[in-house]
């Protein structure tokens, strides 16, 4: 019987387990400001790795970073009715620009009221569209390929760390093109960037596909997503890519003269990935001992813990550990120097060990006096934590052998995390449900953590679709997406009985 | 007579020249949102380089990055009177969390008024102090060494791109320590990080020193700055480091048990550098042909422009340029791979050339069919733009020779920019003014672009200092700082006639 590091298990209480991982891995905490969290160094370090690797891919596909204002005048939103209605309910509004003292308190100065209130950006299509309208005159100015890393605010009433917070961090790409074909190609290209980034870097298997009409981004013609299966079987939308057609170009007047000399509206896209990805990482890779971070996005890939004893040997031990750290830093894993930390904090070595395990550092190296004397190190690999007898699987190996194997071990951990998640997702997508009763019965019988069901449907629209969505809602289910690589439909729609046109995923979701 | 690329000179109209450089180098533009700018790719690319290099130095000195909320409840500010008074006049205040339609317009929903208004952070001492009070219990928890990269808002009435904008980007470091000595050491360490970063990376010579009492950050015990001399002789404060004593720890209750078991207040510091640095970069290195970017912070260090002719030779020409680009990317300058761009935009080669010159790309390489045939390239170095006869100084050199020299050329450009700015600053600091009349007379006679005057003073305080500040204000002058390496005072205070205690810089300033 293994005694795990956390006091709650995934099986026992998944929601509580999620919060416990965040706390025990020092990733984030409540800030005291409603709906906003403090992202602590280990959580932010993961975000910095996500930023670095995703930014490289965004730049490699020809996009440049810019920065646009945090504040958006109300009038910008009024131009695009569907878009503003999609966000109006959750907008933080700035109305004053000065505070004054009154009765011993600070209040907004009634004399310093803004003529036009400003919205704190929930997303930046409107303000970036206004810039595009200045930048685009001729077909020669197209495409415009822009990205921004920024904070955005959506005033959510029920928040949950990383998954749904009033303020969150993200990147939002915005592009303008001369033709529908080119804009659609961009939309799919960035969906593929998200898919490959999620799978290759975060080791998170995802299903890329198109969202149904009711799940579209406000103002979009088509919305695509990547969806990941969490360990409780729920789906997490981990990135979206939108073809916006001329919705924003007509509202913001993004016009160009085409090569025949005629005025045309540009076709635009937008796409985003956020700190929500970190919530997905936790629920994909965490276990009952805490987080497990894929080496490519781990702030530190190796933590080196000298077993200091406050005696004469300590200096030699630290030197020995430094040699290992420097040797690791000269090696390359995934095309970057290995990131190895020497942990010299003034706390007990065993506390450090379990701290790094709970944080999910891929490799923990401990070195005591006896290890050093024998030219050895004690190595614990996060994906292989326990022996069969339930004891911690720390192996004493020669320093040279450890150094020779380190990069290979990191590659193995990256692969093992992906393979485990992939096997779990594959095993939990059901494709043989052929009627609505079968759908109900699957979710009744599937137990605590049901998977996803891929069904055939006739893709109803408008009020007909609303009815279907309501029926799903009664079962706490939602449409996820129509997988790009789904098999063709051959039967009838499980909702309407009409001939089916495609296959769509149904699941509980975050 | 050289015909320069800009239609305005520094000598002719410095303020207009500054705006023109920003526009012609595609760095930023008005956003349509009051006081906020759009930072365009070349401007943002420079900021990304600043971030990368400064972040490396912040981490190398033991700090970790975190992220704290954008919004700060009013009650947090009320705890620290001097601090809130320092910022109250320029705070953006969020009062509502929803919009509704009314009479065909969108308005803040009166039903969705916040119980407690939220301030958009002008700086984060209060909200980070609240976190520190949770994190710090014992001397073992100290020091806490944190940094954040974020946007902040100060509602400035008169704005100027990069120098003074309502929203700006910065990093703000915040630390807590067990003793005054340690916190003061941290304050000076980060001042030195700023000094070395400014001089080594931005090639911007600065004077590091302590601000006088009237220029302290609201709530600080001591404020230090780096000050840079712009080409119009004005001073720009380019970074600040504050020793905050127990101002914020007493307001936010940051207490710890010391090793003797007694409760003590922590000693805190904060320090920041912002997008203002980009304004300083322009006014330090720009010339009448546009910007000149030091290679270490140039987004692209080499721009390669093939002279395409829409004919059969184009493909070979592009291949030839790609070979050069790849050969450059394999070389290292300043410890990083050389950043070389192949410019394939559908515009004329001559427009590209002058575009890169105005952007200040350190090296522009042009390649025509004849160059290729001879195994040559045409090279223009931004710091050596014109020949004696006023013609553009583009040299045709063998490809091999260019590649062999490229890193050395980048190093030379970095050094030349620093040396030029350093010589100018050194030549324009006057140290022989010994009375107030002499100060007045210097600024009367110095002409359009006066330098700085370092004078001896008695360091008056309170109301006595206010009087001195008023006298300076009448001359449009301000105190900058007491240089760390100033000579000792030996005479009398030029303001009060009392024995002087130190030497302080007086200047016009941004």
GROMACS .gro file of N, CA and C in nm, chain A residues 29-33 36-41 44-45 48 52 55-56 59 64-74 76 78 84-85 88-101 104-108 114 117-121 127 130-131 134-135 140 146 149 151 153 155 157 167 169 300 346, chain B residues 29-33 36-41 44-45 48 52 55-56 59 64-74 76 78 84-85 88-99 101 104-108 114 117-121 127 130-131 134-135 140 146 149 151 153 155 157 167 169 300 346:
model
  441
   29UNK      N    1  -0.236   3.100  -0.572
   29UNK     CA    2  -0.315   3.112  -0.449
   29UNK      C    3  -0.418   3.222  -0.468
   30UNK      N    4  -0.517   3.225  -0.378
   30UNK     CA    5  -0.615   3.332  -0.378
   30UNK      C    6  -0.543   3.464  -0.350
   31UNK      N    7  -0.588   3.572  -0.414
   31UNK     CA    8  -0.516   3.699  -0.400
   31UNK      C    9  -0.583   3.793  -0.302
   32UNK      N   10  -0.707   3.763  -0.264
   32UNK     CA   11  -0.781   3.861  -0.186
   32UNK      C   12  -0.860   3.956  -0.276
   33UNK      N   13  -0.831   3.954  -0.407
   33UNK     CA   14  -0.907   4.033  -0.503
   33UNK      C   15  -1.002   3.937  -0.574
   36UNK      N   16  -0.950   3.694  -0.884
   36UNK     CA   17  -0.813   3.704  -0.936
   36UNK      C   18  -0.719   3.622  -0.848
   37UNK      N   19  -0.622   3.557  -0.911
   37UNK     CA   20  -0.529   3.476  -0.833
   37UNK      C   21  -0.389   3.537  -0.839
   38UNK      N   22  -0.306   3.493  -0.747
   38UNK     CA   23  -0.163   3.522  -0.756
   38UNK      C   24  -0.098   3.400  -0.817
   39UNK      N   25  -0.027   3.417  -0.927
   39UNK     CA   26   0.045   3.304  -0.986
   39UNK      C   27   0.185   3.304  -0.926
   40UNK      N   28   0.216   3.197  -0.852
   40UNK     CA   29   0.344   3.188  -0.782
   40UNK      C   30   0.454   3.135  -0.876
   41UNK      N   31   0.581   3.138  -0.829
   41UNK     CA   32   0.692   3.110  -0.922
   41UNK      C   33   0.681   2.979  -1.001
   44UNK      N   34   0.406   3.033  -1.256
   44UNK     CA   35   0.444   3.132  -1.357
   44UNK      C   36   0.560   3.081  -1.442
   45UNK      N   37   0.649   3.002  -1.379
   45UNK     CA   38   0.760   2.944  -1.455
   45UNK      C   39   0.709   2.853  -1.566
   48UNK      N   40   0.586   3.078  -1.835
   48UNK     CA   41   0.698   3.134  -1.913
   48UNK      C   42   0.748   3.034  -2.015
   52UNK      N   43   0.741   3.087  -2.415
   52UNK     CA   44   0.862   3.078  -2.497
   52UNK      C   45   0.840   2.983  -2.615
   55UNK      N   46   0.544   3.099  -2.847
   55UNK     CA   47   0.585   3.220  -2.919
   55UNK      C   48   0.680   3.185  -3.035
   56UNK      N   49   0.771   3.092  -3.011
   56UNK     CA   50   0.861   3.049  -3.119
   56UNK      C   51   0.779   2.998  -3.238
   59UNK      N   52   0.594   3.285  -3.414
   59UNK     CA   53   0.685   3.364  -3.498
   59UNK      C   54   0.729   3.283  -3.621
   64UNK      N   55   0.414   3.858  -3.606
   64UNK     CA   56   0.495   3.948  -3.525
   64UNK      C   57   0.414   3.992  -3.403
   65UNK      N   58   0.484   4.014  -3.291
   65UNK     CA   59   0.416   4.061  -3.170
   65UNK      C   60   0.402   4.212  -3.167
   66UNK      N   61   0.288   4.255  -3.116
   66UNK     CA   62   0.258   4.398  -3.097
   66UNK      C   63   0.198   4.412  -2.958
   67UNK      N   64   0.163   4.536  -2.922
   67UNK     CA   65   0.087   4.555  -2.798
   67UNK      C   66  -0.019   4.662  -2.819
   68UNK      N   67  -0.142   4.629  -2.781
   68UNK     CA   68  -0.257   4.717  -2.799
   68UNK      C   69  -0.313   4.757  -2.663
   69UNK      N   70  -0.392   4.867  -2.658
   69UNK     CA   71  -0.438   4.918  -2.528
   69UNK      C   72  -0.524   4.820  -2.447
   70UNK      N   73  -0.505   4.828  -2.316
   70UNK     CA   74  -0.587   4.754  -2.219
   70UNK      C   75  -0.731   4.802  -2.221
   71UNK      N   76  -0.749   4.932  -2.245
   71UNK     CA   77  -0.883   4.991  -2.238
   71UNK      C   78  -0.944   5.005  -2.377
   72UNK      N   79  -1.073   4.976  -2.384
   72UNK     CA   80  -1.144   4.989  -2.512
   72UNK      C   81  -1.266   5.078  -2.490
   73UNK      N   82  -1.275   5.189  -2.566
   73UNK     CA   83  -1.392   5.277  -2.550
   73UNK      C   84  -1.522   5.201  -2.584
   74UNK      N   85  -1.626   5.231  -2.510
   74UNK     CA   86  -1.754   5.164  -2.533
   74UNK      C   87  -1.799   5.172  -2.677
   76UNK      N   88  -1.644   5.146  -2.944
   76UNK     CA   89  -1.585   5.044  -3.032
   76UNK      C   90  -1.673   4.919  -3.033
   78UNK      N   91  -1.998   4.909  -2.966
   78UNK     CA   92  -2.132   4.930  -3.019
   78UNK      C   93  -2.141   4.900  -3.168
   84UNK      N   94  -2.054   4.239  -2.892
   84UNK     CA   95  -2.070   4.305  -2.762
   84UNK      C   96  -2.168   4.228  -2.675
   85UNK      N   97  -2.275   4.176  -2.735
   85UNK     CA   98  -2.371   4.101  -2.655
   85UNK      C   99  -2.308   3.976  -2.595
   88UNK      N  100  -2.096   4.152  -2.297
   88UNK     CA  101  -2.147   4.262  -2.215
   88UNK      C  102  -2.170   4.224  -2.070
   89UNK      N  103  -2.213   4.098  -2.049
   89UNK     CA  104  -2.248   4.057  -1.913
   89UNK      C  105  -2.130   4.041  -1.820
   90UNK      N  106  -2.010   4.042  -1.876
   90UNK     CA  107  -1.894   4.014  -1.790
   90UNK      C  108  -1.780   4.113  -1.812
   91UNK      N  109  -1.816   4.240  -1.833
   91UNK     CA  110  -1.714   4.340  -1.861
   91UNK      C  111  -1.686   4.428  -1.740
   92UNK      N  112  -1.556   4.448  -1.709
   92UNK     CA  113  -1.517   4.544  -1.606
   92UNK      C  114  -1.509   4.682  -1.672
   93UNK      N  115  -1.576   4.780  -1.610
   93UNK     CA  116  -1.589   4.912  -1.671
   93UNK      C  117  -1.521   5.019  -1.586
   94UNK      N  118  -1.430   5.094  -1.649
   94UNK     CA  119  -1.363   5.206  -1.583
   94UNK      C  120  -1.446   5.331  -1.608
   95UNK      N  121  -1.483   5.401  -1.499
   95UNK     CA  122  -1.570   5.518  -1.513
   95UNK      C  123  -1.506   5.646  -1.459
   96UNK      N  124  -1.399   5.634  -1.377
   96UNK     CA  125  -1.338   5.752  -1.315
   96UNK      C  126  -1.186   5.744  -1.330
   97UNK      N  127  -1.121   5.863  -1.322
   97UNK     CA  128  -0.975   5.863  -1.336
   97UNK      C  129  -0.905   5.928  -1.219
   98UNK      N  130  -0.972   5.937  -1.105
   98UNK     CA  131  -0.909   5.999  -0.988
   98UNK      C  132  -0.983   5.954  -0.862
   99UNK      N  133  -0.909   5.946  -0.751
   99UNK     CA  134  -0.968   5.919  -0.620
   99UNK      C  135  -0.956   6.045  -0.534
  100UNK      N  136  -1.050   6.062  -0.443
  100UNK     CA  137  -1.036   6.168  -0.342
  100UNK      C  138  -1.071   6.112  -0.205
  101UNK      N  139  -1.026   6.184  -0.102
  101UNK     CA  140  -1.060   6.148   0.035
  101UNK      C  141  -1.201   6.199   0.066
  104UNK      N  142  -1.283   6.013   0.563
  104UNK     CA  143  -1.182   5.916   0.605
  104UNK      C  144  -1.165   5.798   0.512
  105UNK      N  145  -1.236   5.800   0.398
  105UNK     CA  146  -1.220   5.691   0.302
  105UNK      C  147  -1.176   5.748   0.166
  106UNK      N  148  -1.135   5.660   0.076
  106UNK     CA  149  -1.105   5.703  -0.060
  106UNK      C  150  -1.227   5.668  -0.146
  107UNK      N  151  -1.268   5.763  -0.229
  107UNK     CA  152  -1.377   5.733  -0.324
  107UNK      C  153  -1.342   5.787  -0.462
  108UNK      N  154  -1.404   5.733  -0.567
  108UNK     CA  155  -1.383   5.789  -0.700
  108UNK      C  156  -1.431   5.934  -0.700
  114UNK      N  157  -1.521   5.987  -1.645
  114UNK     CA  158  -1.484   5.982  -1.787
  114UNK      C  159  -1.604   6.018  -1.872
  117UNK      N  160  -1.711   5.587  -2.081
  117UNK     CA  161  -1.652   5.479  -2.000
  117UNK      C  162  -1.563   5.391  -2.087
  118UNK      N  163  -1.465   5.328  -2.021
  118UNK     CA  164  -1.372   5.240  -2.090
  118UNK      C  165  -1.391   5.098  -2.038
  119UNK      N  166  -1.391   5.002  -2.129
  119UNK     CA  167  -1.400   4.862  -2.090
  119UNK      C  168  -1.259   4.806  -2.079
  120UNK      N  169  -1.233   4.727  -1.976
  120UNK     CA  170  -1.106   4.654  -1.969
  120UNK      C  171  -1.119   4.537  -2.065
  121UNK      N  172  -1.027   4.526  -2.160
  121UNK     CA  173  -1.044   4.432  -2.272
  121UNK      C  174  -1.079   4.290  -2.226
  127UNK      N  175  -1.038   4.671  -3.090
  127UNK     CA  176  -0.931   4.772  -3.088
  127UNK      C  177  -0.822   4.736  -3.190
  130UNK      N  178  -0.957   4.827  -3.535
  130UNK     CA  179  -0.941   4.971  -3.562
  130UNK      C  180  -0.800   5.001  -3.613
  131UNK      N  181  -0.699   4.932  -3.557
  131UNK     CA  182  -0.561   4.950  -3.606
  131UNK      C  183  -0.548   4.895  -3.748
  134UNK      N  184  -0.642   5.124  -4.016
  134UNK     CA  185  -0.540   5.225  -4.050
  134UNK      C  186  -0.428   5.165  -4.134
  135UNK      N  187  -0.395   5.039  -4.107
  135UNK     CA  188  -0.278   4.977  -4.169
  135UNK      C  189  -0.305   4.925  -4.310
  140UNK      N  190  -0.146   4.499  -5.130
  140UNK     CA  191  -0.004   4.483  -5.097
  140UNK      C  192   0.021   4.486  -4.947
  146UNK      N  193  -0.046   3.935  -3.684
  146UNK     CA  194  -0.010   3.997  -3.556
  146UNK      C  195  -0.048   3.907  -3.439
  149UNK      N  196   0.069   3.919  -2.646
  149UNK     CA  197   0.065   3.853  -2.515
  149UNK      C  198   0.010   3.955  -2.419
  151UNK      N  199  -0.293   4.050  -2.068
  151UNK     CA  200  -0.395   4.011  -1.970
  151UNK      C  201  -0.531   4.057  -2.022
  153UNK      N  202  -0.977   4.056  -1.910
  153UNK     CA  203  -1.068   4.045  -1.795
  153UNK      C  204  -1.208   4.007  -1.841
  155UNK      N  205  -1.560   3.917  -1.630
  155UNK     CA  206  -1.608   3.916  -1.494
  155UNK      C  207  -1.692   3.792  -1.465
  157UNK      N  208  -1.863   3.497  -1.257
  157UNK     CA  209  -1.920   3.493  -1.123
  157UNK      C  210  -1.865   3.374  -1.042
  167UNK      N  211  -0.941   3.781  -1.421
  167UNK     CA  212  -0.830   3.822  -1.507
  167UNK      C  213  -0.753   3.696  -1.545
  169UNK      N  214  -0.420   3.548  -1.829
  169UNK     CA  215  -0.314   3.582  -1.925
  169UNK      C  216  -0.331   3.496  -2.049
  300UNK      N  217   1.230   2.382  -1.416
  300UNK     CA  218   1.353   2.308  -1.386
  300UNK      C  219   1.327   2.163  -1.421
  346UNK      N  220   1.749   2.664   0.315
  346UNK     CA  221   1.779   2.623   0.453
  346UNK      C  222   1.665   2.540   0.512
  539UNK      N  223   0.214   5.401  -3.259
  539UNK     CA  224   0.122   5.498  -3.315
  539UNK      C  225   0.012   5.526  -3.215
  540UNK      N  226  -0.061   5.634  -3.237
  540UNK     CA  227  -0.177   5.663  -3.155
  540UNK      C  228  -0.279   5.552  -3.171
  541UNK      N  229  -0.349   5.519  -3.062
  541UNK     CA  230  -0.441   5.405  -3.067
  541UNK      C  231  -0.586   5.446  -3.085
  542UNK      N  232  -0.615   5.574  -3.065
  542UNK     CA  233  -0.755   5.614  -3.062
  542UNK      C  234  -0.811   5.607  -2.920
  543UNK      N  235  -0.738   5.543  -2.829
  543UNK     CA  236  -0.777   5.538  -2.687
  543UNK      C  237  -0.690   5.639  -2.614
  546UNK      N  238  -0.321   5.610  -2.462
  546UNK     CA  239  -0.266   5.476  -2.486
  546UNK      C  240  -0.214   5.466  -2.628
  547UNK      N  241  -0.103   5.396  -2.647
  547UNK     CA  242  -0.048   5.381  -2.781
  547UNK      C  243  -0.057   5.236  -2.826
  548UNK      N  244  -0.045   5.216  -2.956
  548UNK     CA  245  -0.024   5.082  -3.010
  548UNK      C  246   0.126   5.067  -3.031
  549UNK      N  247   0.186   4.965  -2.971
  549UNK     CA  248   0.328   4.939  -2.994
  549UNK      C  249   0.338   4.843  -3.111
  550UNK      N  250   0.400   4.890  -3.221
  550UNK     CA  251   0.407   4.812  -3.344
  550UNK      C  252   0.527   4.716  -3.340
  551UNK      N  253   0.536   4.625  -3.439
  551UNK     CA  254   0.636   4.518  -3.426
  551UNK      C  255   0.780   4.563  -3.399
  554UNK      N  256   0.785   4.684  -3.040
  554UNK     CA  257   0.763   4.574  -2.946
  554UNK      C  258   0.879   4.474  -2.950
  555UNK      N  259   0.937   4.458  -3.068
  555UNK     CA  260   1.053   4.369  -3.080
  555UNK      C  261   1.170   4.418  -2.994
  558UNK      N  262   1.083   4.331  -2.644
  558UNK     CA  263   1.106   4.188  -2.618
  558UNK      C  264   1.254   4.160  -2.592
  562UNK      N  265   1.405   4.016  -2.247
  562UNK     CA  266   1.485   3.894  -2.241
  562UNK      C  267   1.617   3.918  -2.167
  565UNK      N  268   1.552   4.034  -1.796
  565UNK     CA  269   1.499   3.920  -1.720
  565UNK      C  270   1.611   3.823  -1.684
  566UNK      N  271   1.701   3.798  -1.777
  566UNK     CA  272   1.815   3.710  -1.747
  566UNK      C  273   1.893   3.763  -1.627
  569UNK      N  274   1.691   3.726  -1.302
  569UNK     CA  275   1.694   3.587  -1.253
  569UNK      C  276   1.832   3.550  -1.201
  574UNK      N  277   1.263   3.547  -0.876
  574UNK     CA  278   1.172   3.463  -0.953
  574UNK      C  279   1.053   3.547  -0.999
  575UNK      N  280   0.999   3.514  -1.115
  575UNK     CA  281   0.884   3.587  -1.165
  575UNK      C  282   0.753   3.529  -1.113
  576UNK      N  283   0.659   3.617  -1.085
  576UNK     CA  284   0.523   3.583  -1.042
  576UNK      C  285   0.427   3.671  -1.120
  577UNK      N  286   0.297   3.653  -1.093
  577UNK     CA  287   0.200   3.745  -1.149
  577UNK      C  288   0.092   3.776  -1.045
  578UNK      N  289   0.067   3.905  -1.026
  578UNK     CA  290  -0.029   3.953  -0.927
  578UNK      C  291  -0.145   4.024  -0.998
  579UNK      N  292  -0.260   4.040  -0.928
  579UNK     CA  293  -0.379   4.095  -0.995
  579UNK      C  294  -0.362   4.237  -1.050
  580UNK      N  295  -0.428   4.260  -1.163
  580UNK     CA  296  -0.438   4.393  -1.226
  580UNK      C  297  -0.516   4.489  -1.137
  581UNK      N  298  -0.617   4.435  -1.068
  581UNK     CA  299  -0.707   4.520  -0.989
  581UNK      C  300  -0.667   4.520  -0.841
  582UNK      N  301  -0.674   4.638  -0.781
  582UNK     CA  302  -0.643   4.650  -0.639
  582UNK      C  303  -0.761   4.716  -0.568
  583UNK      N  304  -0.818   4.648  -0.466
  583UNK     CA  305  -0.931   4.708  -0.394
  583UNK      C  306  -0.888   4.839  -0.328
  584UNK      N  307  -0.978   4.935  -0.327
  584UNK     CA  308  -0.948   5.065  -0.267
  584UNK      C  309  -0.896   5.053  -0.125
  586UNK      N  310  -0.699   4.851   0.008
  586UNK     CA  311  -0.556   4.824   0.017
  586UNK      C  312  -0.476   4.954   0.021
  588UNK      N  313  -0.591   5.248   0.124
  588UNK     CA  314  -0.621   5.332   0.240
  588UNK      C  315  -0.525   5.306   0.355
  594UNK      N  316  -0.093   5.630  -0.122
  594UNK     CA  317  -0.215   5.653  -0.199
  594UNK      C  318  -0.222   5.798  -0.245
  595UNK      N  319  -0.179   5.892  -0.160
  595UNK     CA  320  -0.183   6.033  -0.201
  595UNK      C  321  -0.092   6.057  -0.321
  598UNK      N  322  -0.323   5.894  -0.611
  598UNK     CA  323  -0.469   5.910  -0.617
  598UNK      C  324  -0.516   5.994  -0.736
  599UNK      N  325  -0.434   6.094  -0.771
  599UNK     CA  326  -0.476   6.186  -0.878
  599UNK      C  327  -0.476   6.124  -1.017
  600UNK      N  328  -0.415   6.008  -1.029
  600UNK     CA  329  -0.402   5.953  -1.164
  600UNK      C  330  -0.442   5.805  -1.172
  601UNK      N  331  -0.545   5.769  -1.096
  601UNK     CA  332  -0.587   5.629  -1.093
  601UNK      C  333  -0.712   5.603  -1.176
  602UNK      N  334  -0.706   5.497  -1.257
  602UNK     CA  335  -0.825   5.452  -1.329
  602UNK      C  336  -0.905   5.361  -1.237
  603UNK      N  337  -1.034   5.390  -1.224
  603UNK     CA  338  -1.116   5.319  -1.126
  603UNK      C  339  -1.227   5.239  -1.194
  604UNK      N  340  -1.234   5.109  -1.164
  604UNK     CA  341  -1.341   5.022  -1.215
  604UNK      C  342  -1.455   5.025  -1.115
  605UNK      N  343  -1.574   5.058  -1.162
  605UNK     CA  344  -1.689   5.069  -1.071
  605UNK      C  345  -1.804   4.974  -1.105
  606UNK      N  346  -1.804   4.918  -1.228
  606UNK     CA  347  -1.915   4.832  -1.271
  606UNK      C  348  -1.859   4.706  -1.337
  607UNK      N  349  -1.942   4.600  -1.337
  607UNK     CA  350  -1.895   4.476  -1.398
  607UNK      C  351  -1.988   4.423  -1.508
  608UNK      N  352  -2.069   4.512  -1.563
  608UNK     CA  353  -2.159   4.468  -1.670
  608UNK      C  354  -2.206   4.588  -1.751
  609UNK      N  355  -2.232   4.565  -1.879
  609UNK     CA  356  -2.291   4.669  -1.964
  609UNK      C  357  -2.433   4.627  -2.001
  611UNK      N  358  -2.780   4.758  -2.274
  611UNK     CA  359  -2.828   4.847  -2.378
  611UNK      C  360  -2.923   4.949  -2.317
  614UNK      N  361  -3.037   5.260  -2.740
  614UNK     CA  362  -2.949   5.234  -2.855
  614UNK      C  363  -2.802   5.248  -2.825
  615UNK      N  364  -2.767   5.269  -2.698
  615UNK     CA  365  -2.625   5.276  -2.661
  615UNK      C  366  -2.595   5.171  -2.554
  616UNK      N  367  -2.466   5.149  -2.530
  616UNK     CA  368  -2.428   5.062  -2.421
  616UNK      C  369  -2.389   5.151  -2.303
  617UNK      N  370  -2.436   5.115  -2.184
  617UNK     CA  371  -2.397   5.188  -2.064
  617UNK      C  372  -2.363   5.090  -1.952
  618UNK      N  373  -2.283   5.133  -1.853
  618UNK     CA  374  -2.259   5.047  -1.737
  618UNK      C  375  -2.393   5.020  -1.668
  624UNK      N  376  -1.998   4.769  -0.841
  624UNK     CA  377  -1.915   4.696  -0.745
  624UNK      C  378  -1.936   4.750  -0.604
  627UNK      N  379  -1.506   4.975  -0.518
  627UNK     CA  380  -1.441   5.002  -0.647
  627UNK      C  381  -1.300   4.942  -0.650
  628UNK      N  382  -1.252   4.911  -0.771
  628UNK     CA  383  -1.119   4.854  -0.790
  628UNK      C  384  -1.033   4.952  -0.867
  629UNK      N  385  -0.910   4.967  -0.824
  629UNK     CA  386  -0.817   5.053  -0.895
  629UNK      C  387  -0.737   4.966  -0.992
  630UNK      N  388  -0.715   5.016  -1.114
  630UNK     CA  389  -0.624   4.948  -1.205
  630UNK      C  390  -0.483   4.982  -1.157
  631UNK      N  391  -0.402   4.881  -1.128
  631UNK     CA  392  -0.273   4.904  -1.057
  631UNK      C  393  -0.189   5.014  -1.123
  637UNK      N  394  -0.068   4.527  -0.324
  637UNK     CA  395  -0.121   4.393  -0.345
  637UNK      C  396  -0.012   4.287  -0.327
  640UNK      N  397   0.044   4.246   0.048
  640UNK     CA  398  -0.056   4.157   0.107
  640UNK      C  399  -0.016   4.010   0.089
  641UNK      N  400   0.041   3.978  -0.027
  641UNK     CA  401   0.088   3.840  -0.050
  641UNK      C  402   0.207   3.810   0.041
  644UNK      N  403   0.124   3.695   0.377
  644UNK     CA  404   0.086   3.553   0.386
  644UNK      C  405   0.209   3.463   0.380
  645UNK      N  406   0.310   3.503   0.303
  645UNK     CA  407   0.423   3.415   0.276
  645UNK      C  408   0.528   3.417   0.386
  650UNK      N  409   1.328   3.225   0.839
  650UNK     CA  410   1.363   3.125   0.738
  650UNK      C  411   1.295   3.151   0.604
  656UNK      N  412   1.108   3.866  -0.561
  656UNK     CA  413   1.004   3.846  -0.663
  656UNK      C  414   1.010   3.956  -0.768
  659UNK      N  415   0.644   4.106  -1.465
  659UNK     CA  416   0.634   4.181  -1.590
  659UNK      C  417   0.486   4.209  -1.610
  661UNK      N  418   0.152   4.527  -1.714
  661UNK     CA  419   0.106   4.660  -1.755
  661UNK      C  420   0.056   4.735  -1.632
  663UNK      N  421  -0.123   5.140  -1.504
  663UNK     CA  422  -0.195   5.256  -1.557
  663UNK      C  423  -0.182   5.374  -1.463
  665UNK      N  424  -0.306   5.773  -1.488
  665UNK     CA  425  -0.387   5.857  -1.576
  665UNK      C  426  -0.322   5.993  -1.597
  667UNK      N  427  -0.229   6.339  -1.777
  667UNK     CA  428  -0.307   6.430  -1.860
  667UNK      C  429  -0.233   6.466  -1.988
  677UNK      N  430  -0.125   5.393  -2.005
  677UNK     CA  431  -0.087   5.254  -1.978
  677UNK      C  432   0.057   5.237  -2.024
  679UNK      N  433   0.413   4.942  -2.004
  679UNK     CA  434   0.461   4.808  -1.969
  679UNK      C  435   0.588   4.823  -1.887
  810UNK      N  436   1.629   4.256  -3.521
  810UNK     CA  437   1.710   4.200  -3.629
  810UNK      C  438   1.841   4.278  -3.635
  856UNK      N  439   0.689   4.246  -5.091
  856UNK     CA  440   0.661   4.285  -5.230
  856UNK      C  441   0.669   4.436  -5.246
   0.00000   0.00000   0.00000
